[in-house]
PDB file of C-alpha atoms in Angstrom:
ATOM      1  CA  UNK A   1     -25.406 -22.591  14.629  1.00  0.00           C
ATOM      2  CA  UNK A   2     -28.186 -20.683  16.368  1.00  0.00           C
ATOM      3  CA  UNK A   3     -31.550 -21.713  16.776  1.00  0.00           C
ATOM      4  CA  UNK A   4     -34.508 -20.606  18.494  1.00  0.00           C
ATOM      5  CA  UNK A   5     -35.392 -21.384  22.220  1.00  0.00           C
ATOM      6  CA  UNK A   6     -39.330 -22.105  21.264  1.00  0.00           C
ATOM      7  CA  UNK A   7     -37.951 -24.769  18.733  1.00  0.00           C
ATOM      8  CA  UNK A   8     -35.666 -26.381  21.644  1.00  0.00           C
ATOM      9  CA  UNK A   9     -38.822 -26.161  23.559  1.00  0.00           C
ATOM     10  CA  UNK A  10     -40.954 -28.355  21.132  1.00  0.00           C
ATOM     11  CA  UNK A  11     -38.829 -31.262  20.723  1.00  0.00           C
ATOM     12  CA  UNK A  12     -38.474 -31.056  24.755  1.00  0.00           C
ATOM     13  CA  UNK A  13     -41.664 -31.277  25.296  1.00  0.00           C
ATOM     14  CA  UNK A  14     -42.083 -34.215  22.748  1.00  0.00           C
ATOM     15  CA  UNK A  15     -39.001 -36.375  23.839  1.00  0.00           C
ATOM     16  CA  UNK A  16     -40.600 -35.856  27.509  1.00  0.00           C
ATOM     17  CA  UNK A  17     -43.775 -36.848  26.730  1.00  0.00           C
ATOM     18  CA  UNK A  18     -42.378 -40.152  25.140  1.00  0.00           C
ATOM     19  CA  UNK A  19     -40.862 -41.591  28.450  1.00  0.00           C
ATOM     20  CA  UNK A  20     -42.279 -44.183  30.943  1.00  0.00           C
ATOM     21  CA  UNK A  21     -42.630 -43.468  34.697  1.00  0.00           C
ATOM     22  CA  UNK A  22     -39.862 -44.781  36.622  1.00  0.00           C
ATOM     23  CA  UNK A  23     -39.896 -42.521  40.220  1.00  0.00           C
ATOM     24  CA  UNK A  24     -38.456 -44.305  42.924  1.00  0.00           C
ATOM     25  CA  UNK A  25     -37.744 -43.086  46.647  1.00  0.00           C
ATOM     26  CA  UNK A  26     -36.302 -44.920  49.308  1.00  0.00           C
ATOM     27  CA  UNK A  27     -36.131 -42.037  51.557  1.00  0.00           C
ATOM     28  CA  UNK A  28     -31.987 -41.774  51.970  1.00  0.00           C
ATOM     29  CA  UNK A  29     -30.866 -38.405  52.081  1.00  0.00           C
ATOM     30  CA  UNK A  30     -27.589 -36.337  53.175  1.00  0.00           C
ATOM     31  CA  UNK A  31     -27.083 -33.536  55.271  1.00  0.00           C
ATOM     32  CA  UNK A  32     -23.546 -33.332  54.215  1.00  0.00           C
ATOM     33  CA  UNK A  33     -22.005 -29.849  53.648  1.00  0.00           C
ATOM     34  CA  UNK A  34     -25.433 -28.615  54.527  1.00  0.00           C
ATOM     35  CA  UNK A  35     -25.761 -25.586  57.310  1.00  0.00           C
ATOM     36  CA  UNK A  36     -29.287 -26.349  58.628  1.00  0.00           C
ATOM     37  CA  UNK A  37     -29.485 -22.834  60.374  1.00  0.00           C
ATOM     38  CA  UNK A  38     -29.755 -21.158  56.889  1.00  0.00           C
ATOM     39  CA  UNK A  39     -31.883 -23.951  55.126  1.00  0.00           C
ATOM     40  CA  UNK A  40     -34.555 -26.553  56.329  1.00  0.00           C
ATOM     41  CA  UNK A  41     -32.596 -29.523  54.279  1.00  0.00           C
ATOM     42  CA  UNK A  42     -35.070 -31.204  53.340  1.00  0.00           C
ATOM     43  CA  UNK A  43     -38.507 -31.052  54.071  1.00  0.00           C
ATOM     44  CA  UNK A  44     -41.285 -32.557  51.611  1.00  0.00           C
ATOM     45  CA  UNK A  45     -41.552 -34.744  48.152  1.00  0.00           C
ATOM     46  CA  UNK A  46     -45.093 -34.309  46.515  1.00  0.00           C
ATOM     47  CA  UNK A  47     -48.311 -32.690  47.839  1.00  0.00           C
ATOM     48  CA  UNK A  48     -51.554 -34.380  47.376  1.00  0.00           C
ATOM     49  CA  UNK A  49     -54.953 -32.939  47.601  1.00  0.00           C
ATOM     50  CA  UNK A  50     -57.191 -35.146  49.770  1.00  0.00           C
ATOM     51  CA  UNK A  51     -60.867 -36.659  49.366  1.00  0.00           C
ATOM     52  CA  UNK A  52     -62.992 -39.109  50.926  1.00  0.00           C
ATOM     53  CA  UNK A  53     -64.232 -41.712  48.667  1.00  0.00           C
ATOM     54  CA  UNK A  54     -67.435 -42.989  49.172  1.00  0.00           C
ATOM     55  CA  UNK A  55     -69.925 -44.945  47.179  1.00  0.00           C
ATOM     56  CA  UNK A  56     -67.700 -43.901  44.003  1.00  0.00           C
ATOM     57  CA  UNK A  57     -67.770 -39.992  44.837  1.00  0.00           C
ATOM     58  CA  UNK A  58     -64.569 -37.917  45.769  1.00  0.00           C
ATOM     59  CA  UNK A  59     -65.530 -35.578  48.802  1.00  0.00           C
ATOM     60  CA  UNK A  60     -63.092 -32.980  49.503  1.00  0.00           C
ATOM     61  CA  UNK A  61     -61.597 -32.865  53.023  1.00  0.00           C
ATOM     62  CA  UNK A  62     -61.263 -30.211  55.112  1.00  0.00           C
ATOM     63  CA  UNK A  63     -59.853 -29.320  58.720  1.00  0.00           C
ATOM     64  CA  UNK A  64     -60.054 -26.447  61.127  1.00  0.00           C
ATOM     65  CA  UNK A  65     -56.465 -26.651  62.270  1.00  0.00           C
ATOM     66  CA  UNK A  66     -57.605 -29.577  65.085  1.00  0.00           C
ATOM     67  CA  UNK A  67     -59.921 -32.317  63.289  1.00  0.00           C
ATOM     68  CA  UNK A  68     -60.691 -33.622  59.566  1.00  0.00           C
ATOM     69  CA  UNK A  69     -64.224 -33.707  58.058  1.00  0.00           C
ATOM     70  CA  UNK A  70     -65.119 -34.170  54.653  1.00  0.00           C
ATOM     71  CA  UNK A  71     -68.963 -32.685  53.082  1.00  0.00           C
ATOM     72  CA  UNK A  72     -69.965 -28.851  52.296  1.00  0.00           C
ATOM     73  CA  UNK A  73     -69.428 -26.171  55.269  1.00  0.00           C
ATOM     74  CA  UNK A  74     -67.621 -23.034  55.797  1.00  0.00           C
ATOM     75  CA  UNK A  75     -66.885 -23.558  59.538  1.00  0.00           C
ATOM     76  CA  UNK A  76     -67.221 -25.495  62.450  1.00  0.00           C
ATOM     77  CA  UNK A  77     -67.659 -23.674  66.151  1.00  0.00           C
ATOM     78  CA  UNK A  78     -66.694 -20.318  64.246  1.00  0.00           C
ATOM     79  CA  UNK A  79     -63.192 -21.754  62.892  1.00  0.00           C
ATOM     80  CA  UNK A  80     -63.017 -21.790  58.974  1.00  0.00           C
ATOM     81  CA  UNK A  81     -62.431 -24.679  57.273  1.00  0.00           C
ATOM     82  CA  UNK A  82     -59.478 -25.200  54.422  1.00  0.00           C
ATOM     83  CA  UNK A  83     -59.078 -28.144  52.307  1.00  0.00           C
ATOM     84  CA  UNK A  84     -56.852 -30.496  52.726  1.00  0.00           C
ATOM     85  CA  UNK A  85     -53.297 -30.818  51.100  1.00  0.00           C
ATOM     86  CA  UNK A  86     -50.634 -33.287  52.611  1.00  0.00           C
ATOM     87  CA  UNK A  87     -47.000 -34.019  51.929  1.00  0.00           C
ATOM     88  CA  UNK A  88     -45.049 -36.909  53.566  1.00  0.00           C
ATOM     89  CA  UNK A  89     -41.517 -35.730  55.126  1.00  0.00           C
ATOM     90  CA  UNK A  90     -38.385 -37.793  55.169  1.00  0.00           C
ATOM     91  CA  UNK A  91     -39.239 -39.279  58.526  1.00  0.00           C
ATOM     92  CA  UNK A  92     -42.359 -40.789  56.566  1.00  0.00           C
ATOM     93  CA  UNK A  93     -44.482 -38.828  58.777  1.00  0.00           C
ATOM     94  CA  UNK A  94     -47.964 -36.956  57.231  1.00  0.00           C
ATOM     95  CA  UNK A  95     -47.969 -33.609  57.345  1.00  0.00           C
ATOM     96  CA  UNK A  96     -50.582 -30.973  56.763  1.00  0.00           C
ATOM     97  CA  UNK A  97     -49.391 -28.475  53.701  1.00  0.00           C
ATOM     98  CA  UNK A  98     -50.222 -25.095  54.891  1.00  0.00           C
ATOM     99  CA  UNK A  99     -49.146 -21.906  56.665  1.00  0.00           C
ATOM    100  CA  UNK A 100     -49.639 -23.262  60.702  1.00  0.00           C
ATOM    101  CA  UNK A 101     -46.438 -24.916  61.477  1.00  0.00           C
ATOM    102  CA  UNK A 102     -47.563 -25.794  65.114  1.00  0.00           C
ATOM    103  CA  UNK A 103     -50.060 -28.649  64.766  1.00  0.00           C
ATOM    104  CA  UNK A 104     -49.144 -30.237  61.231  1.00  0.00           C
ATOM    105  CA  UNK A 105     -48.889 -34.328  61.503  1.00  0.00           C
ATOM    106  CA  UNK A 106     -51.659 -36.141  61.381  1.00  0.00           C
ATOM    107  CA  UNK A 107     -53.019 -38.228  63.800  1.00  0.00           C
ATOM    108  CA  UNK A 108     -55.286 -39.698  66.136  1.00  0.00           C
ATOM    109  CA  UNK A 109     -56.595 -38.533  69.216  1.00  0.00           C
ATOM    110  CA  UNK A 110     -59.533 -40.224  70.939  1.00  0.00           C
ATOM    111  CA  UNK A 111     -60.292 -42.227  67.999  1.00  0.00           C
ATOM    112  CA  UNK A 112     -60.674 -39.283  65.717  1.00  0.00           C
ATOM    113  CA  UNK A 113     -58.377 -38.090  62.992  1.00  0.00           C
ATOM    114  CA  UNK A 114     -56.376 -35.016  64.466  1.00  0.00           C
ATOM    115  CA  UNK A 115     -53.672 -32.572  64.072  1.00  0.00           C
ATOM    116  CA  UNK A 116     -50.684 -33.014  65.945  1.00  0.00           C
ATOM    117  CA  UNK A 117     -47.480 -31.717  67.169  1.00  0.00           C
ATOM    118  CA  UNK A 118     -45.807 -34.810  67.462  1.00  0.00           C
ATOM    119  CA  UNK A 119     -44.298 -37.086  64.729  1.00  0.00           C
ATOM    120  CA  UNK A 120     -44.382 -40.750  65.111  1.00  0.00           C
ATOM    121  CA  UNK A 121     -47.942 -41.641  64.290  1.00  0.00           C
ATOM    122  CA  UNK A 122     -49.851 -44.536  62.921  1.00  0.00           C
ATOM    123  CA  UNK A 123     -50.911 -42.506  59.921  1.00  0.00           C
ATOM    124  CA  UNK A 124     -49.248 -43.586  56.840  1.00  0.00           C
ATOM    125  CA  UNK A 125     -49.679 -43.907  52.998  1.00  0.00           C
ATOM    126  CA  UNK A 126     -49.742 -46.346  50.124  1.00  0.00           C
ATOM    127  CA  UNK A 127     -48.555 -44.775  46.723  1.00  0.00           C
ATOM    128  CA  UNK A 128     -49.928 -45.489  43.191  1.00  0.00           C
ATOM    129  CA  UNK A 129     -47.063 -44.201  41.425  1.00  0.00           C
ATOM    130  CA  UNK A 130     -46.397 -40.384  41.879  1.00  0.00           C
ATOM    131  CA  UNK A 131     -49.898 -39.297  41.384  1.00  0.00           C
ATOM    132  CA  UNK A 132     -52.282 -40.993  43.961  1.00  0.00           C
ATOM    133  CA  UNK A 133     -52.094 -41.858  47.296  1.00  0.00           C
ATOM    134  CA  UNK A 134     -54.306 -43.587  50.007  1.00  0.00           C
ATOM    135  CA  UNK A 135     -54.000 -43.503  53.969  1.00  0.00           C
ATOM    136  CA  UNK A 136     -53.670 -46.561  56.468  1.00  0.00           C
ATOM    137  CA  UNK A 137     -54.010 -46.659  59.790  1.00  0.00           C
ATOM    138  CA  UNK A 138     -52.489 -49.824  61.537  1.00  0.00           C
ATOM    139  CA  UNK A 139     -52.061 -50.993  57.514  1.00  0.00           C
ATOM    140  CA  UNK A 140     -56.063 -50.708  57.675  1.00  0.00           C
ATOM    141  CA  UNK A 141     -57.473 -48.206  54.688  1.00  0.00           C
ATOM    142  CA  UNK A 142     -61.261 -48.202  55.471  1.00  0.00           C
ATOM    143  CA  UNK A 143     -62.426 -45.200  58.206  1.00  0.00           C
ATOM    144  CA  UNK A 144     -65.544 -44.165  59.603  1.00  0.00           C
ATOM    145  CA  UNK A 145     -67.219 -40.885  59.730  1.00  0.00           C
ATOM    146  CA  UNK A 146     -70.101 -39.617  61.696  1.00  0.00           C
ATOM    147  CA  UNK A 147     -72.500 -36.179  60.372  1.00  0.00           C
ATOM    148  CA  UNK A 148     -71.490 -33.235  62.820  1.00  0.00           C
ATOM    149  CA  UNK A 149     -73.557 -30.134  63.842  1.00  0.00           C
ATOM    150  CA  UNK A 150     -71.986 -26.673  63.648  1.00  0.00           C
ATOM    151  CA  UNK A 151     -70.520 -27.418  67.026  1.00  0.00           C
ATOM    152  CA  UNK A 152     -68.788 -30.475  66.094  1.00  0.00           C
ATOM    153  CA  UNK A 153     -71.370 -32.857  67.833  1.00  0.00           C
ATOM    154  CA  UNK A 154     -71.688 -36.147  66.421  1.00  0.00           C
ATOM    155  CA  UNK A 155     -75.475 -37.242  65.764  1.00  0.00           C
ATOM    156  CA  UNK A 156     -77.117 -39.639  63.569  1.00  0.00           C
ATOM    157  CA  UNK A 157     -79.007 -39.546  60.351  1.00  0.00           C
ATOM    158  CA  UNK A 158     -82.404 -41.572  59.342  1.00  0.00           C
ATOM    159  CA  UNK A 159     -82.269 -44.198  56.387  1.00  0.00           C
ATOM    160  CA  UNK A 160     -83.956 -41.629  54.034  1.00  0.00           C
ATOM    161  CA  UNK A 161     -81.369 -38.937  54.320  1.00  0.00           C
ATOM    162  CA  UNK A 162     -78.732 -38.619  52.145  1.00  0.00           C
ATOM    163  CA  UNK A 163     -75.217 -38.494  53.984  1.00  0.00           C
ATOM    164  CA  UNK A 164     -73.445 -36.628  51.353  1.00  0.00           C
ATOM    165  CA  UNK A 165     -75.691 -33.489  52.399  1.00  0.00           C
ATOM    166  CA  UNK A 166     -74.102 -33.454  56.091  1.00  0.00           C
ATOM    167  CA  UNK A 167     -70.455 -32.446  57.535  1.00  0.00           C
ATOM    168  CA  UNK A 168     -68.822 -35.408  58.586  1.00  0.00           C
ATOM    169  CA  UNK A 169     -66.131 -35.833  60.903  1.00  0.00           C
ATOM    170  CA  UNK A 170     -63.698 -38.726  60.036  1.00  0.00           C
ATOM    171  CA  UNK A 171     -62.310 -41.522  62.663  1.00  0.00           C
ATOM    172  CA  UNK A 172     -59.568 -43.799  62.812  1.00  0.00           C
ATOM    173  CA  UNK A 173     -61.185 -46.169  65.556  1.00  0.00           C
ATOM    174  CA  UNK A 174     -64.718 -46.810  66.548  1.00  0.00           C
ATOM    175  CA  UNK A 175     -67.161 -43.860  65.387  1.00  0.00           C
ATOM    176  CA  UNK A 176     -69.571 -42.455  68.134  1.00  0.00           C
ATOM    177  CA  UNK A 177     -72.326 -42.687  65.702  1.00  0.00           C
ATOM    178  CA  UNK A 178     -74.831 -45.446  65.442  1.00  0.00           C
ATOM    179  CA  UNK A 179     -74.546 -45.353  61.693  1.00  0.00           C
ATOM    180  CA  UNK A 180     -71.271 -44.616  60.669  1.00  0.00           C
ATOM    181  CA  UNK A 181     -70.292 -44.221  57.107  1.00  0.00           C
ATOM    182  CA  UNK A 182     -67.199 -45.999  55.887  1.00  0.00           C
ATOM    183  CA  UNK A 183     -64.804 -44.118  53.376  1.00  0.00           C
ATOM    184  CA  UNK A 184     -60.938 -44.165  52.353  1.00  0.00           C
ATOM    185  CA  UNK A 185     -59.360 -41.225  51.941  1.00  0.00           C
ATOM    186  CA  UNK A 186     -57.334 -40.904  49.056  1.00  0.00           C
ATOM    187  CA  UNK A 187     -55.012 -37.671  47.558  1.00  0.00           C
ATOM    188  CA  UNK A 188     -54.083 -36.743  44.075  1.00  0.00           C
ATOM    189  CA  UNK A 189     -50.691 -35.116  43.480  1.00  0.00           C
ATOM    190  CA  UNK A 190     -51.353 -31.271  42.951  1.00  0.00           C
ATOM    191  CA  UNK A 191     -47.067 -30.664  42.856  1.00  0.00           C
ATOM    192  CA  UNK A 192     -43.451 -31.804  43.708  1.00  0.00           C
ATOM    193  CA  UNK A 193     -40.166 -31.195  42.843  1.00  0.00           C
ATOM    194  CA  UNK A 194     -38.028 -33.209  45.396  1.00  0.00           C
ATOM    195  CA  UNK A 195     -35.361 -36.209  45.006  1.00  0.00           C
ATOM    196  CA  UNK A 196     -33.695 -36.387  48.031  1.00  0.00           C
ATOM    197  CA  UNK A 197     -31.878 -39.751  47.159  1.00  0.00           C
ATOM    198  CA  UNK A 198     -28.128 -38.970  46.678  1.00  0.00           C
ATOM    199  CA  UNK A 199     -27.662 -38.884  42.931  1.00  0.00           C
ATOM    200  CA  UNK A 200     -25.904 -38.713  39.575  1.00  0.00           C
ATOM    201  CA  UNK A 201     -26.817 -37.033  36.404  1.00  0.00           C
ATOM    202  CA  UNK A 202     -26.473 -39.083  33.189  1.00  0.00           C
ATOM    203  CA  UNK A 203     -27.740 -37.992  29.640  1.00  0.00           C
ATOM    204  CA  UNK A 204     -30.008 -40.098  28.650  1.00  0.00           C
ATOM    205  CA  UNK A 205     -31.401 -39.599  25.009  1.00  0.00           C
ATOM    206  CA  UNK A 206     -28.205 -38.855  22.963  1.00  0.00           C
ATOM    207  CA  UNK A 207     -26.071 -41.833  21.739  1.00  0.00           C
ATOM    208  CA  UNK A 208     -23.115 -39.517  21.120  1.00  0.00           C
ATOM    209  CA  UNK A 209     -22.708 -38.539  25.021  1.00  0.00           C
ATOM    210  CA  UNK A 210     -23.657 -42.236  25.987  1.00  0.00           C
ATOM    211  CA  UNK A 211     -20.442 -42.729  27.871  1.00  0.00           C
ATOM    212  CA  UNK A 212     -20.149 -39.152  29.256  1.00  0.00           C
ATOM    213  CA  UNK A 213     -20.453 -37.739  32.607  1.00  0.00           C
ATOM    214  CA  UNK A 214     -21.957 -34.565  33.678  1.00  0.00           C
ATOM    215  CA  UNK A 215     -19.312 -33.006  36.453  1.00  0.00           C
ATOM    216  CA  UNK A 216     -18.376 -29.917  38.014  1.00  0.00           C
ATOM    217  CA  UNK A 217     -15.879 -28.254  36.371  1.00  0.00           C
ATOM    218  CA  UNK A 218     -14.409 -24.512  36.634  1.00  0.00           C
ATOM    219  CA  UNK A 219     -17.505 -23.864  38.997  1.00  0.00           C
ATOM    220  CA  UNK A 220     -19.877 -25.057  35.867  1.00  0.00           C
ATOM    221  CA  UNK A 221     -22.098 -28.019  35.223  1.00  0.00           C
ATOM    222  CA  UNK A 222     -20.579 -29.695  32.387  1.00  0.00           C
ATOM    223  CA  UNK A 223     -20.527 -32.655  30.231  1.00  0.00           C
ATOM    224  CA  UNK A 224     -17.603 -34.449  29.343  1.00  0.00           C
ATOM    225  CA  UNK A 225     -15.858 -37.349  27.612  1.00  0.00           C
ATOM    226  CA  UNK A 226     -14.786 -40.038  29.922  1.00  0.00           C
ATOM    227  CA  UNK A 227     -11.547 -41.080  27.911  1.00  0.00           C
ATOM    228  CA  UNK A 228     -10.367 -37.219  27.662  1.00  0.00           C
ATOM    229  CA  UNK A 229     -11.232 -35.905  31.367  1.00  0.00           C
ATOM    230  CA  UNK A 230     -11.721 -38.913  33.291  1.00  0.00           C
ATOM    231  CA  UNK A 231     -10.098 -37.003  36.781  1.00  0.00           C
ATOM    232  CA  UNK A 232     -12.780 -34.669  37.177  1.00  0.00           C
ATOM    233  CA  UNK A 233     -15.558 -35.012  39.757  1.00  0.00           C
ATOM    234  CA  UNK A 234     -18.859 -36.444  38.732  1.00  0.00           C
ATOM    235  CA  UNK A 235     -21.906 -34.371  39.823  1.00  0.00           C
ATOM    236  CA  UNK A 236     -23.408 -35.907  43.153  1.00  0.00           C
ATOM    237  CA  UNK A 237     -26.098 -34.281  44.824  1.00  0.00           C
ATOM    238  CA  UNK A 238     -30.246 -33.939  45.235  1.00  0.00           C
ATOM    239  CA  UNK A 239     -33.037 -31.964  44.118  1.00  0.00           C
ATOM    240  CA  UNK A 240     -34.670 -29.827  47.546  1.00  0.00           C
ATOM    241  CA  UNK A 241     -38.240 -29.166  47.501  1.00  0.00           C
ATOM    242  CA  UNK A 242     -37.782 -25.594  46.255  1.00  0.00           C
ATOM    243  CA  UNK A 243     -36.590 -26.839  42.872  1.00  0.00           C
ATOM    244  CA  UNK A 244     -32.990 -26.274  43.448  1.00  0.00           C
ATOM    245  CA  UNK A 245     -30.478 -28.521  42.339  1.00  0.00           C
ATOM    246  CA  UNK A 246     -27.554 -28.920  45.288  1.00  0.00           C
ATOM    247  CA  UNK A 247     -24.683 -30.956  45.061  1.00  0.00           C
ATOM    248  CA  UNK A 248     -23.250 -33.009  48.393  1.00  0.00           C
ATOM    249  CA  UNK A 249     -21.320 -30.311  49.154  1.00  0.00           C
ATOM    250  CA  UNK A 250     -23.858 -27.590  50.020  1.00  0.00           C
ATOM    251  CA  UNK A 251     -23.486 -25.854  46.346  1.00  0.00           C
ATOM    252  CA  UNK A 252     -26.423 -24.643  44.676  1.00  0.00           C
ATOM    253  CA  UNK A 253     -27.075 -24.408  40.744  1.00  0.00           C
ATOM    254  CA  UNK A 254     -27.317 -20.406  39.529  1.00  0.00           C
ATOM    255  CA  UNK A 255     -27.374 -19.191  36.189  1.00  0.00           C
ATOM    256  CA  UNK A 256     -24.167 -17.751  34.942  1.00  0.00           C
ATOM    257  CA  UNK A 257     -23.114 -15.817  31.699  1.00  0.00           C
ATOM    258  CA  UNK A 258     -24.980 -17.180  28.528  1.00  0.00           C
ATOM    259  CA  UNK A 259     -27.452 -19.438  30.498  1.00  0.00           C
ATOM    260  CA  UNK A 260     -24.551 -21.554  32.270  1.00  0.00           C
ATOM    261  CA  UNK A 261     -25.300 -23.470  35.139  1.00  0.00           C
ATOM    262  CA  UNK A 262     -22.984 -22.369  37.727  1.00  0.00           C
ATOM    263  CA  UNK A 263     -22.530 -23.464  41.175  1.00  0.00           C
ATOM    264  CA  UNK A 264     -22.391 -21.076  44.351  1.00  0.00           C
ATOM    265  CA  UNK A 265     -20.659 -20.938  47.152  1.00  0.00           C
ATOM    266  CA  UNK A 266     -21.314 -23.321  50.029  1.00  0.00           C
ATOM    267  CA  UNK A 267     -24.852 -22.920  51.595  1.00  0.00           C
ATOM    268  CA  UNK A 268     -26.160 -19.924  49.515  1.00  0.00           C
ATOM    269  CA  UNK A 269     -29.676 -21.413  49.371  1.00  0.00           C
ATOM    270  CA  UNK A 270     -31.170 -17.750  48.585  1.00  0.00           C
ATOM    271  CA  UNK A 271     -28.805 -17.473  45.519  1.00  0.00           C
ATOM    272  CA  UNK A 272     -29.907 -20.817  44.055  1.00  0.00           C
ATOM    273  CA  UNK A 273     -32.009 -21.136  40.861  1.00  0.00           C
ATOM    274  CA  UNK A 274     -35.608 -22.846  41.595  1.00  0.00           C
ATOM    275  CA  UNK A 275     -37.782 -24.204  38.561  1.00  0.00           C
ATOM    276  CA  UNK A 276     -35.842 -27.685  38.393  1.00  0.00           C
ATOM    277  CA  UNK A 277     -38.035 -30.443  38.875  1.00  0.00           C
ATOM    278  CA  UNK A 278     -38.058 -34.455  38.594  1.00  0.00           C
ATOM    279  CA  UNK A 279     -40.405 -36.630  37.198  1.00  0.00           C
ATOM    280  CA  UNK A 280     -40.499 -40.050  35.027  1.00  0.00           C
ATOM    281  CA  UNK A 281     -37.008 -40.162  35.853  1.00  0.00           C
ATOM    282  CA  UNK A 282     -36.189 -36.872  34.357  1.00  0.00           C
ATOM    283  CA  UNK A 283     -34.404 -33.642  35.752  1.00  0.00           C
ATOM    284  CA  UNK A 284     -36.058 -30.593  33.731  1.00  0.00           C
ATOM    285  CA  UNK A 285     -35.638 -26.629  34.136  1.00  0.00           C
ATOM    286  CA  UNK A 286     -39.102 -24.945  33.779  1.00  0.00           C
ATOM    287  CA  UNK A 287     -40.424 -28.411  32.494  1.00  0.00           C
ATOM    288  CA  UNK A 288     -38.373 -28.260  29.441  1.00  0.00           C
ATOM    289  CA  UNK A 289     -34.362 -30.203  28.802  1.00  0.00           C
ATOM    290  CA  UNK A 290     -31.208 -28.437  28.102  1.00  0.00           C
ATOM    291  CA  UNK A 291     -28.676 -27.904  25.263  1.00  0.00           C
ATOM    292  CA  UNK A 292     -24.768 -28.985  25.567  1.00  0.00           C
ATOM    293  CA  UNK A 293     -22.619 -26.248  23.910  1.00  0.00           C
ATOM    294  CA  UNK A 294     -19.115 -27.602  22.935  1.00  0.00           C
ATOM    295  CA  UNK A 295     -16.385 -25.191  24.747  1.00  0.00           C
ATOM    296  CA  UNK A 296     -13.641 -27.461  23.777  1.00  0.00           C
ATOM    297  CA  UNK A 297     -12.418 -31.024  22.584  1.00  0.00           C
ATOM    298  CA  UNK A 298     -14.355 -33.428  24.997  1.00  0.00           C
ATOM    299  CA  UNK A 299     -16.066 -30.917  27.449  1.00  0.00           C
ATOM    300  CA  UNK A 300     -19.569 -29.413  26.585  1.00  0.00           C
ATOM    301  CA  UNK A 301     -21.327 -26.879  28.649  1.00  0.00           C
ATOM    302  CA  UNK A 302     -25.165 -27.621  29.859  1.00  0.00           C
ATOM    303  CA  UNK A 303     -27.882 -24.873  29.557  1.00  0.00           C
ATOM    304  CA  UNK A 304     -31.421 -25.169  30.426  1.00  0.00           C
ATOM    305  CA  UNK A 305     -33.483 -24.519  27.163  1.00  0.00           C
ATOM    306  CA  UNK A 306     -36.213 -21.878  28.776  1.00  0.00           C
ATOM    307  CA  UNK A 307     -33.878 -19.901  29.403  1.00  0.00           C
ATOM    308  CA  UNK A 308     -34.033 -17.161  26.639  1.00  0.00           C
ATOM    309  CA  UNK A 309     -30.076 -16.609  26.198  1.00  0.00           C
ATOM    310  CA  UNK A 310     -29.292 -20.224  26.107  1.00  0.00           C
ATOM    311  CA  UNK A 311     -28.801 -20.652  22.259  1.00  0.00           C
ATOM    312  CA  UNK A 312     -26.998 -17.510  22.335  1.00  0.00           C
ATOM    313  CA  UNK A 313     -22.978 -18.033  21.191  1.00  0.00           C
ATOM    314  CA  UNK A 314     -23.736 -22.074  21.531  1.00  0.00           C
ATOM    315  CA  UNK A 315     -20.940 -23.997  19.430  1.00  0.00           C
ATOM    316  CA  UNK A 316     -22.339 -27.088  18.018  1.00  0.00           C
ATOM    317  CA  UNK A 317     -25.449 -27.237  20.061  1.00  0.00           C
ATOM    318  CA  UNK A 318     -26.884 -30.538  20.923  1.00  0.00           C
ATOM    319  CA  UNK A 319     -30.139 -31.069  22.461  1.00  0.00           C
ATOM    320  CA  UNK A 320     -30.231 -33.731  25.856  1.00  0.00           C
ATOM    321  CA  UNK A 321     -32.207 -34.958  28.308  1.00  0.00           C
ATOM    322  CA  UNK A 322     -30.622 -35.863  31.914  1.00  0.00           C
ATOM    323  CA  UNK A 323     -31.556 -38.844  33.871  1.00  0.00           C
ATOM    324  CA  UNK A 324     -31.238 -38.294  37.632  1.00  0.00           C
ATOM    325  CA  UNK A 325     -30.303 -42.039  38.954  1.00  0.00           C
ATOM    326  CA  UNK A 326     -29.387 -43.000  42.279  1.00  0.00           C
ATOM    327  CA  UNK A 327     -25.535 -43.572  43.003  1.00  0.00           C
ATOM    328  CA  UNK A 328     -24.737 -47.224  43.061  1.00  0.00           C
TER     329      UNK A 328
END
């Protein structure tokens, strides 16, 4: 039986849309088998685009690489301002996402929000599901801000001037102007791929495979019947921030013949397939599900439906959704 990849994609997208939000993250991760000289493991989870919220208005946050601002301006002290995107690393520190790797942590310097080279700052976040975060400083959500001129000097504005017309610098402590504005700092999710908790894979939607396991066998990611193949090792691993699926021995998934999902040798990160993601408790590849192709009695090869060759020579194909769940 052969069928089109587009038909598979339609079924997959409809099925995924029906699932509820069940994301969990307790910060656990494993370095077993990972050569960190080859691969920075791991780094981040979701990336959030930051804005200051005041009077039910969201105003984009910006940075010159030193301090944090919001409002309309292109530069300060001759340094261009760029919008602020952040992620939370495995140590719980808030990081600015971008090319500058030196001062990337968000911290407090003399009361002002500033970028730092040091970890262990008092800035943290509160999550609202996967999609939104709110910054906290010493467990307080409110921050203060002052208008600043093109040289970064704080000044006061009169009551009849609109504060939204001015660039503001953000402070975590007492602001230096006489009439600071109060804001909350909120982030909307832009993207994200990782699941650092040691996890197992399970078929979530197909009753035929309800008692089956996803294992590594003959170098491939496969689905097996527990009753027939109980001696095979169940897959245990994580999803990296690059969108690569890796087991707890440092072996990455890559595409093999006819879109089979094969394992690399240990630490072959450059050969690892990117494009996996995790959301709503489902593992996907290019936002689509997988098909299981029977290779022998009680054993099925898993292939991503987003790959054109997935349906080729697929015996008794079954569409499956894969749940990524923490190890017990």
